[in-house]
mmCIF file of C-alpha atoms in Angstrom:
data_model
loop_
_atom_site.group_PDB
_atom_site.id
_atom_site.type_symbol
_atom_site.label_atom_id
_atom_site.label_comp_id
_atom_site.label_asym_id
_atom_site.label_seq_id
_atom_site.Cartn_x
_atom_site.Cartn_y
_atom_site.Cartn_z
ATOM 1 C CA UNK A 296 5.186 -8.518 -5.218
ATOM 2 C CA UNK A 297 7.658 -5.679 -4.685
ATOM 3 C CA UNK A 298 9.702 -5.014 -1.561
ATOM 4 C CA UNK A 299 11.364 -1.641 -1.042
ATOM 5 C CA UNK A 300 14.327 -1.542 1.352
ATOM 6 C CA UNK A 301 14.960 1.885 2.880
ATOM 7 C CA UNK A 302 18.243 3.158 4.326
ATOM 8 C CA UNK A 303 19.652 6.693 4.318
ATOM 9 C CA UNK A 304 23.263 6.194 5.424
ATOM 10 C CA UNK A 305 26.173 7.612 3.382
ATOM 11 C CA UNK A 306 28.612 4.728 3.909
ATOM 12 C CA UNK A 307 28.880 1.015 3.113
ATOM 13 C CA UNK A 308 29.221 -1.338 6.072
ATOM 14 C CA UNK A 309 27.375 -4.337 7.505
ATOM 15 C CA UNK A 310 23.812 -3.023 7.241
ATOM 16 C CA UNK A 311 24.319 -1.936 3.648
ATOM 17 C CA UNK A 312 25.915 -5.266 2.763
ATOM 18 C CA UNK A 313 22.954 -7.055 4.375
ATOM 19 C CA UNK A 314 20.413 -5.062 2.329
ATOM 20 C CA UNK A 315 22.292 -5.713 -0.897
ATOM 21 C CA UNK A 316 22.424 -9.461 -0.183
ATOM 22 C CA UNK A 317 18.796 -9.589 0.935
ATOM 23 C CA UNK A 318 17.491 -7.688 -2.099
ATOM 24 C CA UNK A 319 19.468 -9.886 -4.507
ATOM 25 C CA UNK A 320 18.382 -13.109 -2.805
ATOM 26 C CA UNK A 321 14.746 -12.001 -2.719
ATOM 27 C CA UNK A 322 14.764 -11.573 -6.476
ATOM 28 C CA UNK A 323 16.720 -14.778 -7.194
ATOM 29 C CA UNK A 324 15.073 -17.204 -4.802
ATOM 30 C CA UNK A 325 11.625 -15.814 -4.015
ATOM 31 C CA UNK A 326 10.657 -14.298 -7.331
ATOM 32 C CA UNK A 327 9.737 -11.000 -5.673
ATOM 33 C CA UNK A 328 11.039 -7.754 -7.100
ATOM 34 C CA UNK A 329 13.212 -5.740 -4.764
ATOM 35 C CA UNK A 330 14.224 -2.116 -4.824
ATOM 36 C CA UNK A 331 16.486 -0.091 -2.586
ATOM 37 C CA UNK A 332 15.743 3.477 -1.531
ATOM 38 C CA UNK A 333 19.106 4.960 -0.531
ATOM 39 C CA UNK A 334 21.157 8.134 -0.762
ATOM 40 C CA UNK A 335 21.893 9.323 -4.233
ATOM 41 C CA UNK A 336 25.499 8.503 -5.178
ATOM 42 C CA UNK A 337 26.085 6.424 -2.046
ATOM 43 C CA UNK A 338 28.209 3.263 -2.167
ATOM 44 C CA UNK A 339 25.008 1.248 -1.610
ATOM 45 C CA UNK A 340 23.356 2.811 -4.644
ATOM 46 C CA UNK A 341 26.443 2.140 -6.758
ATOM 47 C CA UNK A 342 26.756 -1.490 -5.588
ATOM 48 C CA UNK A 343 23.049 -2.177 -6.144
ATOM 49 C CA UNK A 344 23.141 -0.663 -9.626
ATOM 50 C CA UNK A 345 26.170 -2.814 -10.466
ATOM 51 C CA UNK A 346 24.143 -5.911 -9.483
ATOM 52 C CA UNK A 347 21.099 -4.800 -11.480
ATOM 53 C CA UNK A 348 18.937 -4.029 -8.442
ATOM 54 C CA UNK A 349 16.622 -1.053 -8.887
ATOM 55 C CA UNK A 350 17.493 1.943 -6.741
ATOM 56 C CA UNK A 351 15.467 5.014 -5.955
ATOM 57 C CA UNK A 352 17.521 8.018 -4.863
ATOM 58 C CA UNK A 353 16.961 9.459 -1.431
ATOM 59 C CA UNK A 354 18.578 12.848 -1.467
ATOM 60 C CA UNK A 355 20.811 13.852 1.411
ATOM 61 C CA UNK A 356 19.137 15.270 4.465
ATOM 62 C CA UNK A 357 18.444 14.183 8.021
ATOM 63 C CA UNK A 358 15.151 16.064 8.321
ATOM 64 C CA UNK A 359 12.160 13.690 8.562
ATOM 65 C CA UNK A 360 9.878 16.075 6.643
ATOM 66 C CA UNK A 361 12.464 16.099 3.855
ATOM 67 C CA UNK A 362 12.514 12.278 3.772
ATOM 68 C CA UNK A 363 8.723 12.087 3.650
ATOM 69 C CA UNK A 364 8.491 14.625 0.839
ATOM 70 C CA UNK A 365 11.201 12.723 -1.046
ATOM 71 C CA UNK A 366 9.496 9.341 -0.522
ATOM 72 C CA UNK A 367 6.120 10.711 -1.604
ATOM 73 C CA UNK A 368 7.537 11.193 -5.090
ATOM 74 C CA UNK A 369 8.050 7.422 -5.439
ATOM 75 C CA UNK A 370 5.448 4.831 -6.404
ATOM 76 C CA UNK A 371 5.133 3.678 -2.773
ATOM 77 C CA UNK A 372 1.742 2.095 -3.477
ATOM 78 C CA UNK A 373 3.433 -0.327 -5.873
ATOM 79 C CA UNK A 374 5.428 -1.812 -3.002
ATOM 80 C CA UNK A 375 3.824 -4.677 -1.116
ATOM 81 C CA UNK A 376 6.271 -4.197 1.760
ATOM 82 C CA UNK A 377 8.350 -1.246 2.982
ATOM 83 C CA UNK A 378 11.355 -2.737 4.795
ATOM 84 C CA UNK A 379 13.169 -0.093 6.866
ATOM 85 C CA UNK A 380 16.660 -0.492 8.221
ATOM 86 C CA UNK A 381 17.140 2.584 10.445
ATOM 87 C CA UNK A 382 15.081 4.923 12.596
ATOM 88 C CA UNK A 383 14.798 7.870 10.202
ATOM 89 C CA UNK A 384 13.524 5.754 7.326
ATOM 90 C CA UNK A 385 11.216 3.873 9.708
ATOM 91 C CA UNK A 386 9.617 7.094 10.936
ATOM 92 C CA UNK A 387 9.218 8.367 7.382
ATOM 93 C CA UNK A 388 7.735 5.108 6.102
ATOM 94 C CA UNK A 389 5.433 4.678 9.094
ATOM 95 C CA UNK A 390 4.009 8.168 8.590
ATOM 96 C CA UNK A 391 3.445 7.323 4.927
ATOM 97 C CA UNK A 392 2.003 3.887 5.725
ATOM 98 C CA UNK A 393 -1.485 5.339 6.017
ATOM 99 C CA UNK A 394 -1.306 6.161 2.301
ATOM 100 C CA UNK A 395 -0.380 2.632 1.254
ATOM 101 C CA UNK A 396 -1.899 -0.706 2.082
ATOM 102 C CA UNK A 397 1.164 -2.904 2.546
ATOM 103 C CA UNK A 398 2.932 -3.498 5.844
ATOM 104 C CA UNK A 399 6.019 -1.767 7.197
ATOM 105 C CA UNK A 400 8.749 -4.137 8.374
ATOM 106 C CA UNK A 401 11.668 -2.925 10.495
ATOM 107 C CA UNK A 402 15.013 -4.599 11.030
ATOM 108 C CA UNK A 403 16.692 -3.389 14.221
ATOM 109 C CA UNK A 404 20.380 -3.555 13.332
ATOM 110 C CA UNK A 405 21.699 -1.957 16.517
ATOM 111 C CA UNK A 406 21.041 -2.786 20.143
ATOM 112 C CA UNK A 407 20.598 0.738 21.457
ATOM 113 C CA UNK A 408 19.124 3.772 19.697
ATOM 114 C CA UNK A 409 21.557 6.680 19.553
ATOM 115 C CA UNK A 410 19.284 9.312 21.074
ATOM 116 C CA UNK A 411 20.083 8.582 24.740
ATOM 117 C CA UNK A 412 22.835 11.217 24.842
ATOM 118 C CA UNK A 413 20.502 14.094 23.917
ATOM 119 C CA UNK A 414 18.972 16.503 26.467
ATOM 120 C CA UNK A 415 15.734 15.325 28.118
ATOM 121 C CA UNK A 416 13.276 17.289 25.890
ATOM 122 C CA UNK A 417 14.937 15.928 22.730
ATOM 123 C CA UNK A 418 14.939 12.388 24.156
ATOM 124 C CA UNK A 419 11.219 12.714 24.861
ATOM 125 C CA UNK A 420 10.597 13.806 21.281
ATOM 126 C CA UNK A 421 12.630 10.857 19.963
ATOM 127 C CA UNK A 422 10.726 8.440 22.219
ATOM 128 C CA UNK A 423 7.419 9.792 20.909
ATOM 129 C CA UNK A 424 8.658 9.367 17.332
ATOM 130 C CA UNK A 425 9.753 5.784 18.036
ATOM 131 C CA UNK A 426 6.452 4.978 19.753
ATOM 132 C CA UNK A 427 4.471 6.366 16.802
ATOM 133 C CA UNK A 428 6.605 4.551 14.240
ATOM 134 C CA UNK A 429 6.661 1.264 16.152
ATOM 135 C CA UNK A 430 2.859 1.272 16.462
ATOM 136 C CA UNK A 431 2.640 1.052 12.662
ATOM 137 C CA UNK A 432 5.178 -1.734 12.174
ATOM 138 C CA UNK A 433 3.710 -5.074 11.141
ATOM 139 C CA UNK A 434 6.858 -7.120 11.867
ATOM 140 C CA UNK A 435 10.121 -6.491 13.676
ATOM 141 C CA UNK A 436 13.319 -8.313 12.814
ATOM 142 C CA UNK A 437 16.206 -8.315 15.285
ATOM 143 C CA UNK A 438 19.752 -9.000 14.157
#
């Protein structure tokens, strides 16, 4: 079995540390292969490579279409589980989930999504995106 963890942040903090620990423990204790899809050259990519965890580069960009196009170049069908760790990667993976058979899992690392400060039409678009993505999630994990 292979689990791909997805996160597109440029920094290294608690969520990134969690993914690194989870991916390493999955390989050591469960016998499942783990990979991390993260920004090319990010501290997470560097730390994972140093620990021998496979990384797939997600090139910089906040555009969802860009993420989807980038993810489509990877062997997504090889992954039994796509485990997303933020909203942008969740939306991308959920839109791709029709092309693969494995479930999408989402860990909600933060209590409140950050789109509440946007104007009403943008908030409505974000809500629609979240509703679409959430409808395709097999399991939610709350921190």
